[in-house]
Each structure stands twice: as structure tokens, then as C-alpha cells.
Amino acid sequence: MSSFNRRAVLAMLGLMPLAGCGFQPAYGTDGVAADLQGRLALQDPTERDEFDLVARFEERLGRPNAPIYDLSYSLRTDEEGLGISAQQEITRFNVLGYLDFVLRDRRTGLIVAQGSTSNFTGYSTTGNTITTVTAQRDAYARLVVLLADQTITRILAVLAADAS
């Protein structure tokens, strides 16, 4: 026995305009992200945050095995104190991150995409030294993941626009 499912009908009606405009998911089998798997080489990392950045790119887009694009970047981070206790000690920090990037076609050397992304995370210092250092490292790692994901999204958008 089947019943009329109004939500399914509304969902199908909502997707119909996308079918007419040539919409194609970036992560679909024929999407831009599939074409970028293993095709993007990043500059060699030199510090912990850069290693985390490269690891996130490789997690999302695979390790470069036949790169056709080179990505150079400049990663900057900064901390600013937010919360202050009655004893005038900072109890919370914001970690600010900025990533400038340039994507080049490896064959021609031409710039395919460039830009900047920024984001922030935070951590508290209310525990002992070990928990504070752990929270700080975690905040930096989370920040780098956010910056990498934003950058990947921007690159995929540029490549998708160029492909259409």
C-alpha cells in the first residue's frame, strides 16, 4: 500500500530547475572534484600548520600522482586574547588565520585561480598547562582545516566555471 508523499513531490519540483540549467555536482562522478583527484601539487610544507594544510588537501583531493596544477600558498596565523579573569589573566584566545593562494597550470605556468581565505577558531586556557597546549594545538589544527576547505571550495568553483 503506497501513500502520496508530498515532500518527495516538492523535492522533485525543487530540483527540476537545476536539471534545466546544466547543474552538475562538483563531487559527482563527472564533477570537477573527480577531475582534480591526484592532480594538485602543493608547495612543500615547512611548519606544523602547513603540514596540517597539505594533509587536509590530500585527504580531500588525494595525493598528487599526476599533477597538472601547482598550488603555492602563504599561511599566516595570529592570536588575540578575548576573556580576562578577575586576576587579569587571559582565559580565552581567538586564533585568526589567513591563507593566500595561487593555482597555476603546470604546463603553461598561467594562473588559473588566486585569492585569499580567512577564518578563526578559539580555545580556553582555564585548565592546566597540558590541557591549554592541547587546546591551542587543536584550535590551530581546526583553523587549518577550515582554511583548506574554503580554498578547495573556491578552486572547485573556479574550475567548474571554466569548464562550463
XYZ file of C-alpha atoms in Angstrom, residues 4-163:
160
model
C 1.049 10.104 -1.521
C 4.310 11.675 -0.341
C 4.030 15.429 -0.617
C 7.654 16.007 0.458
C 9.012 13.822 -2.337
C 6.932 15.675 -4.921
C 8.066 19.068 -3.594
C 11.696 17.944 -3.605
C 11.405 16.804 -7.215
C 9.781 20.089 -8.205
C 12.584 21.975 -6.459
C 15.247 20.043 -8.370
C 13.662 20.456 -11.810
C 15.096 23.956 -12.465
C 18.578 22.624 -11.705
C 18.218 19.961 -14.369
C 17.482 22.603 -16.978
C 20.421 24.851 -16.104
C 23.150 22.236 -16.505
C 23.819 21.921 -12.769
C 26.354 19.221 -12.014
C 27.572 18.346 -8.514
C 31.278 19.102 -8.027
C 31.803 15.773 -6.281
C 29.782 13.690 -8.753
C 31.402 11.067 -10.969
C 31.890 13.595 -13.760
C 32.358 16.599 -11.474
C 35.314 18.939 -11.228
C 36.490 17.390 -7.943
C 36.767 13.977 -9.588
C 38.966 15.513 -12.293
C 41.148 17.121 -9.614
C 41.814 13.883 -7.684
C 45.583 13.391 -7.575
C 46.141 16.335 -9.946
C 47.043 19.099 -7.478
C 50.571 19.522 -6.070
C 51.099 21.856 -3.132
C 54.351 23.550 -2.212
C 56.368 21.673 0.400
C 55.319 22.454 3.973
C 57.868 23.808 6.449
C 55.956 24.047 9.739
C 53.239 22.213 11.673
C 50.291 24.256 10.357
C 51.467 23.846 6.762
C 51.793 20.085 7.232
C 48.193 20.033 8.503
C 47.130 22.118 5.495
C 48.766 19.761 2.996
C 47.301 16.757 4.832
C 43.787 18.213 4.529
C 44.226 18.902 0.808
C 45.443 15.326 0.297
C 42.550 13.987 2.374
C 40.041 15.805 0.178
C 41.748 15.610 -3.236
C 44.188 12.716 -2.917
C 47.957 12.635 -3.008
C 49.404 14.078 -6.209
C 50.293 11.273 -8.627
C 49.972 13.071 -11.969
C 49.692 16.767 -11.067
C 48.533 19.251 -13.657
C 48.202 22.152 -11.193
C 50.621 23.672 -8.689
C 49.298 25.455 -5.620
C 51.520 27.936 -3.837
C 50.292 29.485 -0.627
C 51.133 31.768 2.252
C 49.634 30.786 5.612
C 49.559 33.302 8.459
C 48.103 32.906 11.931
C 47.680 35.228 14.863
C 46.192 35.082 18.347
C 44.209 37.675 20.218
C 43.085 37.477 23.819
C 39.359 37.624 24.473
C 38.394 36.633 28.001
C 40.101 38.141 31.043
C 39.700 36.793 34.562
C 39.417 38.833 37.762
C 43.154 38.218 38.223
C 43.813 39.911 34.856
C 44.773 36.645 33.129
C 43.616 35.893 29.598
C 41.293 32.878 29.682
C 40.223 32.667 26.047
C 42.047 33.228 22.782
C 40.862 33.689 19.224
C 43.153 32.141 16.626
C 42.957 34.059 13.352
C 44.105 32.501 10.100
C 44.752 33.845 6.616
C 45.597 31.811 3.542
C 46.673 33.466 0.292
C 46.901 31.071 -2.644
C 47.828 30.932 -6.319
C 46.842 27.972 -8.508
C 48.899 27.603 -11.685
C 48.604 25.328 -14.675
C 51.762 23.228 -14.505
C 52.191 23.072 -18.300
C 51.733 26.739 -19.137
C 52.547 28.432 -15.836
C 49.413 30.558 -16.199
C 47.423 31.482 -13.109
C 44.148 29.550 -13.020
C 42.878 30.863 -9.685
C 44.119 33.047 -6.883
C 42.682 34.549 -3.778
C 42.605 34.704 -0.025
C 40.594 32.981 2.648
C 40.338 33.766 6.330
C 38.681 32.235 9.348
C 39.055 31.888 13.089
C 38.763 29.401 15.929
C 39.267 29.720 19.648
C 40.427 27.942 22.750
C 40.259 28.388 26.515
C 43.159 28.463 28.957
C 41.217 27.563 32.085
C 42.926 24.211 32.695
C 46.478 23.254 33.458
C 49.401 23.741 31.075
C 48.918 20.399 29.312
C 45.230 20.984 28.579
C 45.931 24.542 27.437
C 48.654 23.432 24.999
C 46.408 20.623 23.735
C 43.501 23.046 23.247
C 45.797 25.503 21.464
C 47.124 22.856 19.058
C 43.592 21.638 18.401
C 42.428 25.190 17.637
C 45.242 25.663 15.125
C 44.504 22.279 13.510
C 40.793 23.121 13.220
C 41.645 26.516 11.743
C 43.845 24.986 9.055
C 41.076 22.526 8.112
C 38.642 25.429 7.729
C 41.082 27.390 5.568
C 41.868 24.348 3.409
C 38.180 23.550 2.905
C 37.403 27.160 1.946
C 40.289 27.207 -0.509
C 39.290 23.889 -2.084
C 35.728 25.147 -2.497
C 36.969 28.319 -4.219
C 39.257 26.341 -6.532
C 36.453 23.934 -7.456
C 34.119 26.856 -8.179
C 36.666 28.485 -10.494
C 37.404 25.226 -12.312
C 33.679 24.459 -12.654
C 33.041 27.919 -14.110
C 35.913 27.461 -16.570
C 34.604 24.031 -17.599
